[in-house]
Each structure stands twice: as structure tokens, then as C-alpha cells.
XYZ file of N, CA and C in Angstrom:
855
model
N -87.905 -141.322 26.835
C -86.425 -140.606 27.200
C -85.529 -141.657 26.490
N -85.773 -143.338 26.262
C -85.065 -144.228 25.226
C -84.936 -143.792 24.269
N -86.235 -143.047 23.964
C -85.752 -143.197 22.400
C -84.826 -141.703 22.038
N -84.438 -140.851 22.405
C -83.732 -139.611 22.651
C -82.078 -139.963 22.659
N -81.649 -141.296 23.356
C -80.427 -141.291 23.741
C -79.863 -141.497 22.695
N -80.159 -142.268 21.800
C -79.587 -142.419 20.179
C -79.166 -141.087 19.458
N -80.296 -140.529 19.658
C -80.185 -139.390 19.298
C -79.101 -138.177 20.015
N -78.683 -138.101 21.227
C -78.035 -138.022 21.850
C -76.563 -138.188 21.155
N -76.304 -138.886 21.146
C -74.863 -139.904 21.914
C -74.730 -139.136 19.945
N -75.847 -139.417 18.945
C -75.578 -138.652 17.253
C -75.402 -137.231 17.673
N -75.510 -136.572 18.404
C -75.582 -135.305 18.314
C -73.783 -134.910 18.761
N -73.764 -135.775 19.575
C -72.505 -135.698 20.477
C -70.985 -136.101 19.629
N -71.627 -136.744 18.950
C -70.256 -137.438 17.946
C -70.236 -136.608 17.042
N -71.601 -136.438 16.331
C -71.562 -134.895 15.091
C -70.621 -133.882 16.278
N -70.838 -132.824 17.330
C -70.179 -132.107 17.175
C -68.503 -132.515 18.013
N -68.286 -133.619 18.259
C -66.792 -133.699 18.240
C -66.245 -133.677 17.070
N -66.872 -133.980 15.841
C -66.180 -134.188 14.644
C -66.534 -133.191 14.309
N -67.078 -131.927 14.373
C -67.296 -130.677 13.713
C -65.820 -130.096 14.532
N -65.676 -130.041 15.614
C -65.025 -129.318 15.946
C -63.267 -130.124 15.942
N -62.872 -131.575 15.785
C -62.118 -131.609 15.176
C -61.472 -131.392 13.142
N -62.813 -131.455 12.624
C -62.493 -130.589 11.538
C -62.329 -128.934 11.655
N -62.481 -128.329 12.541
C -62.115 -127.276 12.953
C -60.940 -127.056 13.207
N -60.788 -127.360 14.278
C -58.949 -127.625 14.523
C -58.123 -128.125 13.611
N -58.824 -129.065 12.990
C -57.315 -129.298 11.251
C -57.713 -128.431 10.386
N -58.497 -127.606 10.570
C -58.212 -126.650 9.647
C -58.050 -125.426 9.958
N -58.324 -125.023 11.575
C -57.177 -123.796 11.599
C -55.964 -123.926 12.469
N -55.668 -125.203 12.519
C -54.153 -125.053 13.500
C -53.176 -124.674 11.921
N -53.249 -125.218 10.714
C -52.341 -124.618 9.472
C -52.006 -123.176 9.802
N -53.076 -122.561 10.361
C -53.410 -120.984 9.831
C -52.519 -120.942 11.139
N -52.841 -121.036 11.922
C -52.806 -120.863 13.367
C -50.731 -120.849 13.092
N -50.339 -122.109 12.728
C -48.913 -122.285 12.778
C -48.158 -121.127 11.702
N -48.903 -120.808 10.423
C -48.560 -120.314 9.475
C -48.360 -118.895 9.830
N -49.772 -118.303 11.306
C -49.422 -117.218 11.802
C -47.900 -117.028 12.455
N -48.320 -117.663 13.496
C -46.570 -118.079 13.910
C -45.584 -118.219 13.342
N -45.136 -118.914 12.193
C -44.461 -118.913 11.151
C -43.774 -116.947 11.081
N -45.097 -116.645 10.707
C -45.531 -115.149 9.893
C -44.656 -113.922 10.918
N -45.150 -114.369 12.004
C -44.747 -113.517 13.501
C -43.527 -113.534 13.355
N -42.775 -115.027 13.562
C -41.821 -115.311 14.224
C -40.674 -114.906 12.970
N -41.031 -114.842 11.820
C -40.141 -114.129 10.232
C -40.672 -112.699 10.752
N -41.231 -111.781 11.314
C -41.473 -110.216 10.930
C -40.590 -110.288 12.385
N -40.451 -110.695 13.470
C -39.998 -110.631 14.672
C -38.392 -110.419 14.139
N -38.006 -111.614 13.485
C -36.382 -111.541 13.289
C -35.968 -110.673 12.162
N -37.181 -109.782 11.323
C -36.931 -109.102 10.623
C -36.364 -107.726 11.101
N -37.662 -107.585 12.580
C -37.404 -106.104 13.334
C -36.395 -106.275 14.018
N -35.673 -107.301 14.325
C -34.233 -107.469 14.985
C -33.124 -107.018 14.570
N -33.686 -107.903 13.257
C -32.083 -107.410 11.760
C -31.862 -106.026 12.041
N -33.362 -105.362 11.400
C -33.555 -103.575 10.963
C -32.970 -102.855 12.604
N -33.309 -103.593 13.791
C -33.104 -102.484 15.087
C -31.448 -102.820 14.396
N -30.247 -104.120 14.660
C -29.215 -103.746 14.513
C -28.758 -102.612 13.230
N -29.320 -103.069 12.357
C -28.894 -102.208 11.000
C -29.041 -100.895 11.861
N -30.081 -100.564 12.409
C -30.544 -99.035 13.132
C -29.675 -98.803 13.894
N -28.751 -99.908 14.998
C -27.437 -99.519 15.701
C -26.355 -99.557 15.331
N -26.280 -99.950 14.060
C -24.994 -99.683 13.193
C -25.131 -99.057 13.049
N -26.014 -97.859 12.240
C -25.986 -96.834 11.348
C -25.869 -95.482 12.831
N -26.456 -95.979 13.858
C -26.326 -94.723 14.783
C -24.626 -95.133 14.902
N -23.690 -96.198 15.036
C -22.854 -95.968 15.578
C -21.968 -95.569 14.512
N -21.870 -95.875 13.192
C -21.446 -94.914 11.998
C -21.527 -93.170 12.266
N -22.932 -93.219 12.644
C -23.188 -91.482 12.410
C -22.532 -90.867 13.419
N -22.356 -92.213 15.188
C -21.573 -90.935 15.847
C -20.026 -91.502 15.710
N -19.641 -91.933 15.038
C -17.948 -92.024 14.472
C -18.205 -90.440 14.011
N -19.050 -90.303 12.675
C -18.822 -89.590 12.127
C -19.097 -87.831 12.703
N -19.898 -88.042 13.278
C -19.969 -86.571 14.206
C -18.492 -86.522 15.314
N -18.217 -88.127 15.309
C -16.786 -87.551 16.381
C -15.563 -86.775 15.733
N -15.496 -87.606 14.242
C -14.607 -87.356 13.558
C -15.141 -85.558 12.694
N -16.138 -85.238 12.532
C -16.157 -84.007 12.723
C -15.482 -83.070 13.220
N -16.130 -83.056 14.886
C -15.792 -82.163 15.279
C -14.411 -82.456 15.901
N -13.642 -83.117 15.531
C -11.956 -83.355 15.749
C -11.871 -82.599 14.374
N -12.129 -82.582 13.528
C -11.988 -81.631 12.204
C -12.555 -80.478 12.070
N -13.599 -79.970 12.746
C -13.621 -78.327 13.207
C -13.077 -78.026 14.060
N -12.201 -79.138 15.489
C -11.217 -78.283 16.169
C -9.768 -78.124 15.705
N -9.270 -79.086 14.428
C -8.069 -79.232 13.619
C -8.762 -77.644 13.123
N -9.854 -77.053 12.679
C -9.991 -76.263 11.503
C -9.594 -74.333 12.711
N -10.652 -74.877 13.782
C -10.192 -73.891 14.842
C -9.116 -73.578 15.553
N -8.195 -75.005 15.270
C -6.681 -74.386 15.874
C -5.996 -73.863 14.459
N -6.048 -73.914 13.565
C -5.799 -73.500 12.113
C -5.754 -72.255 12.220
N -6.850 -72.175 12.506
C -7.843 -70.426 12.139
C -6.939 -69.368 13.218
N -6.868 -70.818 14.299
C -6.219 -69.648 15.926
C -4.255 -69.263 15.508
N -4.442 -70.513 15.078
C -2.847 -70.320 14.646
C -2.231 -69.150 13.590
N -3.444 -69.208 12.556
C -2.950 -67.864 11.812
C -3.514 -66.660 11.985
N -4.478 -66.744 12.874
C -4.670 -65.339 13.528
C -3.117 -64.730 14.682
N -2.979 -65.865 15.561
C -1.704 -65.882 16.214
C -0.546 -65.242 14.826
N -0.246 -65.766 13.779
C 0.896 -65.368 13.047
C 0.350 -64.244 12.563
N -0.865 -63.999 11.932
C -1.114 -62.585 11.557
C -0.884 -61.272 12.803
N -1.406 -61.829 14.004
C -0.840 -60.777 15.235
C 0.599 -60.031 15.172
N 1.414 -61.685 14.808
C 2.892 -61.396 14.951
C 3.140 -60.861 14.005
N 2.272 -60.715 12.834
C 3.264 -59.778 11.534
C 3.542 -58.549 11.906
N 4.274 -58.200 11.135
C 4.377 -56.587 11.357
C 3.073 -55.334 11.064
N 2.730 -54.620 11.656
C 1.752 -53.853 10.680
C 2.318 -52.314 10.360
N 3.290 -52.697 10.469
C 3.701 -50.722 9.788
C 4.110 -50.765 7.855
N 3.987 -49.986 7.416
C 4.099 -50.088 6.228
C 4.979 -49.676 5.588
N 6.106 -49.032 6.059
C 6.937 -47.698 5.892
C 8.349 -48.763 6.677
N 9.648 -48.220 6.198
C 10.670 -48.517 7.270
C 11.645 -48.418 6.430
N 12.681 -47.535 7.549
C 13.962 -47.150 7.835
C 15.190 -47.964 8.273
N 15.594 -48.153 7.558
C 17.227 -49.489 6.998
C 18.415 -48.574 6.959
N 19.595 -49.168 7.844
C 20.847 -49.318 7.764
C 21.862 -50.235 7.012
N 22.386 -49.948 5.820
C 23.188 -50.975 5.088
C 24.736 -50.640 6.141
N 25.149 -51.793 4.768
C 26.459 -51.811 4.955
C 27.332 -52.882 4.286
N 28.118 -52.949 3.835
C 29.228 -54.218 3.318
C 30.284 -53.952 2.428
N 30.291 -54.758 1.353
C 31.057 -54.607 0.516
C 31.212 -54.120 -1.123
N 32.261 -53.202 -1.542
C 31.696 -52.202 -2.452
C 32.972 -52.876 -3.984
N 32.761 -53.195 -5.198
C 33.602 -53.009 -6.405
C 33.299 -52.346 -7.328
N 34.615 -51.260 -7.783
C 34.326 -50.901 -9.087
C 34.934 -51.291 -10.099
N 34.169 -51.052 -11.499
C 34.795 -51.782 -12.289
C 36.618 -51.222 -12.451
N 36.164 -49.673 -12.472
C 38.096 -49.461 -12.856
C 38.390 -48.900 -11.696
N 39.772 -48.566 -11.691
C 40.755 -47.650 -10.722
C 40.830 -46.202 -10.607
N 40.637 -45.730 -9.507
C 39.992 -44.151 -9.472
C 41.378 -43.570 -9.469
N 41.439 -42.420 -10.175
C 42.101 -41.343 -10.513
C 41.506 -40.144 -10.401
N 42.353 -39.137 -9.746
C 42.150 -37.573 -9.713
C 43.027 -36.370 -9.646
N 42.518 -35.504 -9.365
C 43.089 -34.348 -9.709
C 44.656 -33.838 -8.665
N 44.163 -35.243 -7.609
C 45.069 -35.271 -6.593
C 45.777 -36.300 -6.284
N 45.573 -37.014 -7.049
C 46.470 -38.692 -7.188
C 46.818 -38.660 -8.536
N 46.872 -40.103 -9.428
C 47.311 -39.556 -10.662
C 46.780 -38.960 -11.809
N 47.601 -38.119 -11.912
C 46.909 -36.950 -13.182
C 47.777 -36.386 -13.715
N 47.519 -36.022 -15.186
C 48.050 -36.019 -15.766
C 48.187 -33.997 -15.741
N 47.550 -33.816 -14.480
C 47.228 -32.176 -15.055
C 48.686 -31.962 -13.856
N 48.510 -32.676 -13.356
C 50.212 -32.948 -12.313
C 50.744 -34.056 -11.699
N 51.784 -33.777 -13.162
C 52.514 -35.186 -13.149
C 53.356 -35.253 -12.033
N 53.774 -34.300 -11.268
C 54.898 -34.298 -10.676
C 54.262 -35.098 -8.760
N 55.218 -36.005 -8.725
C 54.792 -36.450 -7.005
C 54.689 -38.025 -7.216
N 54.035 -38.541 -6.464
C 53.731 -40.048 -6.062
C 52.844 -40.297 -7.395
N 51.652 -39.947 -8.130
C 50.579 -40.200 -9.494
C 50.423 -42.204 -8.570
N 49.896 -42.011 -7.512
C 49.200 -43.243 -7.520
C 47.857 -43.540 -7.467
N 47.383 -44.421 -7.635
C 46.084 -45.002 -7.727
C 45.282 -45.717 -6.868
N 43.912 -45.557 -6.433
C 43.695 -46.064 -5.308
C 42.496 -47.335 -6.344
N 42.844 -48.159 -5.483
C 42.235 -49.654 -5.822
C 40.793 -49.864 -6.307
N 39.844 -51.113 -6.573
C 38.850 -50.915 -7.111
C 38.027 -51.297 -5.771
N 38.688 -52.081 -4.876
C 37.820 -52.272 -3.990
C 37.280 -51.328 -2.592
N 35.706 -51.562 -1.751
C 35.870 -50.552 -0.964
C 34.820 -51.315 0.165
N 34.881 -50.830 0.954
C 33.550 -50.869 2.195
C 32.940 -49.705 1.961
N 31.462 -49.850 2.352
C 30.434 -49.066 2.293
C 30.111 -49.085 3.486
N 29.450 -48.090 3.642
C 27.669 -47.926 4.940
C 27.185 -46.762 4.474
N 25.548 -46.702 4.683
C 24.046 -46.291 4.153
C 23.439 -46.262 4.717
N 22.140 -45.823 4.431
C 20.945 -45.663 4.978
C 20.166 -45.232 4.283
N 18.746 -45.915 4.250
C 17.472 -45.116 3.532
C 15.839 -45.263 4.168
N 15.193 -45.211 3.170
C 13.898 -45.398 3.972
C 12.856 -46.088 3.056
N 12.052 -47.089 2.737
C 11.392 -47.055 2.056
C 9.580 -46.592 1.799
N 9.174 -46.086 1.656
C 7.505 -45.385 1.423
C 6.925 -46.439 0.972
N 5.459 -46.926 1.374
C 4.881 -47.746 0.683
C 3.670 -46.851 -0.057
N 3.566 -47.405 -0.914
C 2.863 -46.620 -2.374
C 1.363 -47.548 -2.125
N 1.365 -49.138 -2.590
C 0.557 -49.580 -3.053
C 0.859 -50.932 -2.550
N -0.638 -51.951 -1.665
C 0.053 -52.971 -1.914
C -0.259 -54.426 -2.588
N -0.617 -53.714 -3.671
C -1.598 -54.621 -5.271
C -1.364 -54.340 -6.314
N 0.067 -53.126 -6.989
C 0.167 -52.796 -7.834
C -0.943 -52.167 -8.375
N -1.768 -51.517 -7.595
C -3.011 -50.021 -8.042
C -4.575 -51.061 -8.408
N -4.117 -52.340 -7.351
C -5.345 -53.016 -7.936
C -5.116 -54.285 -9.287
N -3.415 -54.661 -10.040
C -3.232 -55.136 -10.811
C -2.711 -56.452 -10.479
N -2.006 -56.609 -9.357
C -1.187 -57.352 -8.892
C -1.247 -57.695 -7.214
N -1.981 -58.937 -6.829
C -2.120 -59.089 -5.821
C -1.489 -59.557 -4.766
N -0.643 -58.929 -3.701
C 0.127 -59.562 -3.058
C 2.085 -59.113 -3.516
N 1.583 -58.063 -4.344
C 2.794 -57.105 -4.350
C 2.489 -56.067 -3.890
N 3.616 -55.315 -3.479
C 3.758 -53.727 -3.338
C 5.133 -53.139 -3.748
N 4.498 -51.907 -4.157
C 5.220 -50.697 -4.646
C 5.611 -49.971 -3.717
N 7.138 -49.460 -3.415
C 7.806 -48.352 -2.485
C 8.468 -47.687 -3.293
N 8.241 -46.394 -2.413
C 9.491 -45.538 -3.145
C 10.467 -45.814 -2.332
N 12.071 -45.755 -2.433
C 12.963 -45.893 -1.826
C 13.827 -44.779 -2.216
N 14.245 -44.061 -1.069
C 15.214 -43.265 -1.303
C 16.177 -43.692 -0.225
N 17.857 -43.542 -0.940
C 18.754 -43.719 0.017
C 20.383 -43.599 -0.033
N 20.898 -43.281 0.578
C 22.242 -42.765 0.341
C 23.479 -43.509 1.053
N 24.800 -43.745 0.503
C 25.895 -44.589 0.867
C 27.071 -43.680 0.810
N 27.890 -44.361 1.298
C 29.778 -43.549 1.282
C 30.780 -44.526 1.020
N 31.147 -44.878 0.441
C 32.168 -45.602 -0.077
C 33.855 -44.986 -0.185
N 34.553 -45.747 1.013
C 35.735 -45.266 1.062
C 36.719 -47.099 0.558
N 37.560 -46.327 -0.357
C 38.120 -46.945 -1.501
C 39.761 -47.279 -1.169
N 40.231 -46.078 -0.085
C 41.762 -45.900 0.687
C 41.748 -45.308 1.294
N 42.454 -44.645 2.490
C 42.722 -43.767 3.292
C 44.314 -43.047 2.917
N 44.963 -44.185 2.127
C 46.277 -43.797 2.111
C 46.617 -43.600 0.588
N 46.600 -43.413 -0.208
C 47.189 -43.618 -1.277
C 47.880 -41.930 -1.433
N 49.084 -42.261 -2.044
C 50.021 -41.125 -1.792
C 49.499 -40.054 -2.775
N 49.379 -38.804 -2.932
C 49.725 -37.535 -3.710
C 50.223 -37.221 -4.138
N 49.579 -36.587 -5.101
C 50.804 -35.757 -6.486
C 51.594 -34.822 -5.571
N 51.560 -33.680 -6.648
C 52.461 -32.621 -6.141
C 51.463 -31.447 -5.633
N 49.998 -31.515 -6.329
C 49.225 -30.993 -5.574
C 48.976 -31.304 -3.817
N 49.041 -32.520 -3.548
C 48.703 -32.785 -2.581
C 50.209 -33.032 -1.925
N 50.836 -32.370 -1.368
C 52.507 -32.608 -1.370
C 52.538 -31.315 -0.103
N 53.188 -31.548 0.836
C 53.686 -31.198 2.075
C 54.891 -30.010 2.229
N 55.415 -29.028 1.461
C 54.771 -27.836 0.964
C 54.640 -28.339 -0.495
N 53.535 -28.156 -1.263
C 53.645 -28.226 -2.970
C 54.278 -28.108 -3.477
N 54.893 -29.141 -4.452
C 56.471 -29.464 -5.274
C 56.516 -27.953 -6.137
N 55.036 -27.372 -6.890
C 54.831 -26.619 -7.685
C 55.655 -25.483 -7.281
N 55.608 -25.094 -6.069
C 55.897 -23.982 -5.370
C 57.836 -24.543 -5.126
N 57.860 -25.572 -5.834
C 59.825 -25.932 -4.986
C 59.909 -26.783 -3.966
N 59.060 -27.214 -3.293
C 58.877 -27.418 -2.031
C 59.354 -29.246 -2.357
N 60.214 -30.084 -0.988
C 61.041 -31.713 -1.082
C 59.741 -32.390 -1.782
N 59.899 -33.650 -1.718
C 58.865 -34.553 -1.774
C 58.157 -35.216 -0.691
N 57.155 -34.754 -0.656
C 56.679 -34.853 0.466
C 55.588 -35.122 0.732
N 54.373 -36.751 -0.108
C 53.264 -36.670 -0.596
C 52.511 -36.626 0.957
N 51.135 -36.375 0.483
C 50.422 -36.223 1.493
C 49.617 -37.514 1.216
N 48.959 -38.133 1.902
C 48.160 -39.938 2.023
C 46.721 -38.625 1.702
N 46.086 -39.136 1.077
C 44.923 -39.030 0.327
C 43.466 -40.049 0.306
N 42.642 -39.622 0.624
C 41.313 -40.996 1.011
C 40.759 -40.643 -0.044
N 40.491 -41.447 -0.676
C 39.291 -41.692 -1.576
C 38.275 -42.174 -1.330
N 36.980 -41.388 -2.176
C 36.033 -41.869 -1.630
C 35.087 -41.602 -2.553
N 33.562 -42.121 -2.986
C 32.574 -41.730 -3.366
C 31.135 -41.974 -2.391
N 30.217 -40.737 -2.864
C 28.994 -40.631 -2.226
C 27.803 -40.898 -2.780
N 26.959 -41.640 -3.146
C 26.300 -41.942 -3.763
C 24.455 -41.780 -3.114
N 23.510 -41.089 -3.622
C 21.973 -40.819 -3.336
C 21.345 -41.502 -4.484
N 20.505 -42.040 -4.008
C 19.099 -42.754 -5.203
C 18.058 -42.557 -5.118
N 17.217 -42.652 -5.788
C 15.793 -42.755 -5.858
C 15.467 -43.947 -6.784
N 14.428 -44.719 -5.968
C 14.234 -45.986 -6.941
C 12.514 -46.324 -6.616
N 11.955 -46.893 -7.279
C 10.988 -47.905 -6.924
C 11.345 -49.157 -6.627
N 10.785 -49.698 -5.657
C 11.179 -51.307 -5.391
C 9.884 -52.187 -5.023
N 9.983 -53.124 -5.761
C 8.800 -54.099 -5.796
C 8.857 -55.515 -5.206
N 8.301 -54.983 -4.190
C 8.300 -56.353 -3.195
C 7.560 -57.324 -3.362
N 7.763 -59.189 -3.735
C 6.976 -59.573 -3.388
C 6.367 -60.248 -2.100
N 5.050 -61.218 -2.343
C 4.844 -62.012 -0.880
C 4.059 -60.997 -0.176
N 3.170 -60.399 0.060
C 3.054 -59.289 0.597
C 1.714 -60.619 1.684
N 2.459 -59.628 3.696
C 1.606 -60.496 4.439
C 3.123 -61.889 4.781
N 3.507 -62.323 4.716
C 4.899 -63.125 4.624
C 5.665 -62.198 5.166
N 6.502 -62.980 6.472
C 7.722 -62.242 6.998
C 9.028 -62.498 6.321
N 9.421 -63.008 5.078
C 10.055 -62.756 4.640
C 10.044 -62.490 2.530
N 10.579 -61.522 2.690
C 9.643 -60.937 1.290
C 10.668 -60.284 0.311
N 11.317 -61.015 -0.848
C 12.450 -60.569 -1.949
C 11.320 -59.551 -2.524
N 12.939 -58.690 -3.142
C 12.372 -57.567 -3.772
C 13.487 -57.367 -4.874
N 12.776 -56.335 -5.907
C 14.010 -55.802 -6.867
C 13.309 -54.659 -7.413
N 14.582 -53.962 -7.537
C 14.522 -52.396 -8.239
C 14.995 -52.609 -9.721
N 14.199 -52.193 -11.148
C 14.164 -52.520 -11.976
C 14.946 -51.033 -12.214
N 15.184 -50.065 -11.766
C 16.054 -49.106 -12.336
C 15.438 -48.203 -11.479
N 16.359 -47.212 -10.873
C 16.571 -45.743 -10.209
C 17.691 -45.032 -10.901
N 17.288 -43.732 -10.119
C 18.190 -42.761 -10.576
C 19.296 -42.528 -9.177
N 20.431 -42.633 -9.769
C 21.142 -41.988 -8.961
C 22.649 -40.987 -9.216
N 22.803 -40.630 -8.074
C 24.026 -38.982 -8.310
C 25.100 -39.705 -7.550
N 26.184 -39.596 -8.264
C 27.626 -39.494 -7.426
C 28.459 -38.339 -7.084
N 29.163 -38.616 -5.921
C 29.839 -37.384 -5.518
C 31.690 -37.901 -5.777
N 32.116 -37.302 -6.043
C 33.191 -38.573 -6.219
C 34.294 -37.535 -5.348
N 35.426 -38.250 -4.419
C 36.569 -37.390 -3.896
C 37.909 -37.712 -3.833
N 39.266 -37.308 -4.825
C 38.890 -36.627 -4.994
C 38.323 -36.081 -6.422
N 38.071 -35.300 -7.073
C 37.670 -34.437 -7.644
C 38.458 -34.704 -8.948
N 37.543 -35.013 -10.127
C 38.444 -35.255 -11.728
C 39.570 -34.288 -11.558
N 40.191 -34.667 -12.880
C 41.312 -33.772 -13.427
C 40.816 -32.281 -13.598
N 39.290 -31.991 -14.049
C 38.974 -31.264 -14.384
C 37.915 -30.545 -12.931
N 38.038 -30.766 -11.801
C 37.913 -30.733 -10.857
C 36.033 -30.576 -10.942
N 35.325 -31.591 -11.714
C 34.569 -31.682 -11.505
C 33.728 -33.173 -10.935
N 32.867 -33.125 -10.130
C 32.544 -34.066 -8.862
C 31.455 -34.582 -8.449
N 30.547 -34.370 -9.886
C 28.978 -35.049 -9.554
C 28.754 -35.573 -10.950
N 28.290 -37.011 -10.535
C 28.194 -38.026 -11.840
C 26.571 -38.710 -12.084
N 25.693 -38.804 -12.390
C 24.263 -39.374 -12.615
C 24.890 -40.643 -13.188
N 23.516 -41.240 -12.761
C 23.740 -42.412 -13.336
C 22.425 -43.358 -13.480
N 22.152 -45.133 -13.199
C 21.456 -45.419 -13.370
C 21.552 -46.752 -11.736
N 20.821 -47.084 -11.191
C 20.985 -48.290 -10.064
C 19.993 -49.459 -10.040
N 20.494 -50.229 -10.543
C 19.816 -51.888 -9.984
C 20.134 -52.534 -9.046
N 18.421 -53.375 -8.875
C 19.063 -54.267 -7.350
C 18.071 -54.861 -7.061
N 19.056 -55.975 -6.238
C 17.632 -57.218 -6.148
C 18.402 -57.817 -4.764
N 17.289 -58.074 -3.938
C 17.106 -57.995 -2.271
C 15.688 -59.405 -1.451
N 16.589 -58.918 -0.310
C 15.084 -59.949 0.304
C 15.141 -58.940 1.995
N 14.421 -59.295 1.993
C 14.139 -58.833 3.841
C 13.300 -59.627 4.430
N 13.593 -60.209 6.128
C 13.107 -61.149 7.165
C 12.590 -60.443 8.085
N 11.076 -60.677 8.704
C 10.751 -59.691 9.791
C 11.355 -60.949 11.082
N 12.094 -60.592 11.659
C 13.091 -61.208 13.157
C 11.770 -60.969 14.314
N 11.613 -59.979 14.371
C 10.976 -60.340 15.606
C 9.729 -58.386 15.845
N 8.613 -58.426 16.094
C 8.178 -57.002 15.636
C 8.206 -56.299 14.585
N 8.735 -55.308 14.943
C 9.160 -54.072 14.112
C 10.757 -54.299 13.385
N 11.646 -55.508 13.840
C 12.816 -55.189 13.057
C 13.212 -56.185 11.818
N 13.481 -55.985 11.285
C 13.660 -56.317 10.016
C 15.385 -56.354 10.078
N 15.838 -57.644 9.056
C 17.305 -58.391 8.185
C 17.102 -58.057 7.395
N 18.115 -57.848 6.381
C 17.857 -58.399 4.711
C 19.538 -58.204 4.233
N 19.400 -58.181 2.740
C 20.878 -58.509 2.593
C 19.980 -58.308 1.109
N 21.133 -57.561 0.617
C 20.716 -56.920 -1.226
C 22.624 -57.013 -2.208
N 21.910 -56.886 -3.282
C 23.289 -56.697 -4.310
C 22.332 -55.298 -5.242
N 23.419 -54.691 -5.591
C 23.171 -53.470 -6.330
C 24.041 -53.181 -7.327
N 23.454 -52.990 -8.521
C 24.900 -52.399 -9.414
C 24.779 -50.910 -10.011
N 25.343 -50.067 -10.078
C 25.595 -48.530 -10.446
C 25.963 -48.463 -12.207
N 25.065 -48.082 -12.503
C 25.696 -47.589 -14.075
C 25.599 -46.215 -14.216
N 27.002 -45.677 -14.226
C 27.419 -44.564 -14.319
C 27.333 -44.184 -15.739
N 26.544 -42.782 -16.171
C 26.237 -42.391 -17.999
C 27.463 -41.842 -18.312
N 28.848 -42.858 -18.449
C 29.942 -42.741 -18.904
C 30.757 -42.438 -18.189
N 31.973 -41.479 -18.643
C 33.375 -41.758 -17.655
C 33.064 -40.027 -16.975
N 33.747 -39.977 -16.244
C 33.277 -38.112 -15.583
C 34.783 -37.732 -15.844
N 35.004 -37.244 -16.870
C 36.008 -37.052 -16.782
C 37.454 -37.653 -16.813
N 37.077 -38.767 -17.357
C 38.450 -40.064 -17.290
C 37.844 -40.870 -15.635
N 36.855 -40.015 -15.241
C 36.865 -41.155 -13.740
C 35.642 -42.166 -14.075
N 35.742 -43.030 -14.225
C 34.611 -44.624 -14.199
C 34.633 -44.713 -12.662
N 32.868 -44.873 -12.365
C 32.063 -44.475 -10.978
C 31.641 -45.887 -10.878
N 31.147 -46.604 -12.224
C 30.555 -47.633 -12.378
C 30.952 -48.416 -11.310
N 30.015 -49.574 -10.519
C 30.643 -50.645 -9.610
C 29.408 -50.948 -9.201
N 29.837 -51.636 -8.375
C 28.421 -53.258 -7.713
C 29.077 -53.064 -5.566
N 28.057 -53.158 -5.518
C 27.899 -53.335 -3.903
C 27.418 -54.567 -3.662
N 27.235 -55.228 -2.357
C 26.564 -56.297 -1.658
C 26.939 -56.570 -0.503
N 25.636 -56.553 0.446
C 25.976 -56.731 1.935
C 24.395 -56.868 2.268
N 24.599 -56.119 3.396
C 23.567 -56.926 4.452
C 22.874 -55.353 5.587
N 21.541 -55.373 5.737
C 21.028 -53.618 6.236
C 19.746 -54.428 7.480
N 20.095 -53.520 8.239
C 19.156 -53.332 9.628
C 17.430 -52.981 9.469
N 16.747 -53.077 9.118
C 15.588 -52.048 9.174
C 14.665 -52.633 10.277
N 14.085 -51.248 10.316
C 12.792 -50.672 11.570
C 11.378 -50.144 10.565
N 10.282 -50.696 10.821
C 9.169 -50.492 10.779
C 8.810 -49.209 11.215
N 7.887 -48.711 10.549
C 6.872 -47.302 11.024
C 5.469 -47.321 10.089
């Protein structure tokens, strides 16, 4: 027994030394692994924070997108509502009135006249008032495919102008006629003019409540009263016009226009050329 004891102590020392060496070798590896683990955990936490930040940005983008979509829907709804309020009619009947001014004063067979030089020989002034009516018939909303947003209408219109109802007449308008030897007692003569026109009317801004328009040229027929000195009453001419109308409610429109009537020369000494400026009320149908 005594001879084995030294061997046993020696073995124990060896084992203890071996464990010490192994521990010394293992400890740096463990420490390195712990450092790597902590670094990895730190990276994971940083990544999680970045992911949370990205989620927050995505949520914000989703919220902004939803708000934008809501605004688009509201805009579309308002546009639809505006479209619902816009008139659905294509044609219009309108009633006009306003001020008229002729280029020249009016004479005639029963007022100032070389045919009947006896009597007052008075003339009407150049200013007048007018009333009239007409209708627009829609032909196309895009100039037959050549210009979008531009409509072409066929307009038929008539108007009555009165220059005076108290012009003192000549011998032919005397009570009794002075040609038969009567005393000087001139009648009061009404000087007026009737105009009938047919013209193309071009309206812009199709789909809008406000629509300006232009008449490039149209045919006009004028009837004068009293007749010319040679008893002629009918004079043709050309009409030009500009204006605009506005849809105020449902199928009700208001508008304003200016037109110029250019006569084809004088009607036996009577010039019927002149302009009108006024307003109108229209009803769509």
C-alpha cells in the first residue's frame, strides 16, 4: 500500500493540472462566445428598432394614403354632384330685350319724305329699345369630332325695335290728308323695325355653367315701318354677334349679348344697319 501512495498523489496532481490547462484554454473561447452573443443580441435589438421604425413609417404612409383616397372620393363625389346639377338639356328657348342704336336716322314715306314734302317732315332718332325671342337647336357638342368642348347650335331669332311712337307725319299722315286740302293736323307715326335672323352659334366650354359664344355670320331680314319712299319694306343683311350665358338653376339660364346688323346697302334711302346690346333669359329643353 505504501508504494502506491506517491503514484496516487502524482496522478491527482496531473489531473488537476490538466483541468487547469483545459480551463485556461476554454475560458477565452467562452468569453469570446459571450461577447459574440452580446454583439448579436445588440444587433438583433437594433434591427427590431429599425423594423419598428419602418412599421411606423408604413402606418403613416397608409394613413396618408387613406386620407388622400378619401379626398379623391370627396372630389369625385363633388364632381358628380356638380355634374348632376349641370343642365341635361341640349336646346334652349330665350327671350331678349335691351338697347338698340342705328347708324342713321330713319325717314320714310309718311315722315320725312321727298315724295310728300308737305307737312311736318320729321324724322325718328337713331336710338331704340328692342324685345325679341328665339331658340338654339344643338347640332354637335364637338364640332363634328374636330374640336372637343365646343358646341355648334342653329339659332333662329326675331326682334322688334321701336325708335319712336310720336314722330309727326307729313301730308300723307295728316288728318285729313293735306293733299286733299285739309288743314295742318299731322298724325303721330310709330317708327319701328322687325328683324328675323338665322345663324350658326358656336358655344365654348361644353359642360360648364358659364358658356361664351360667338355668331360668325348669319342671315338677317329686316322689315321697316313706315315703308321707304318707294313703299319698300324688306331689306336683307348680315348679322354678327357675341355673348355668354350662365346656368343659374336647373334649366334656367341668364345671358348677355351684343349684335350688329349690317344691311346690304340702303333701302330706297333708308339705312337699317345698327347694333343691339342687352340681356336674355333662357329655358333649356
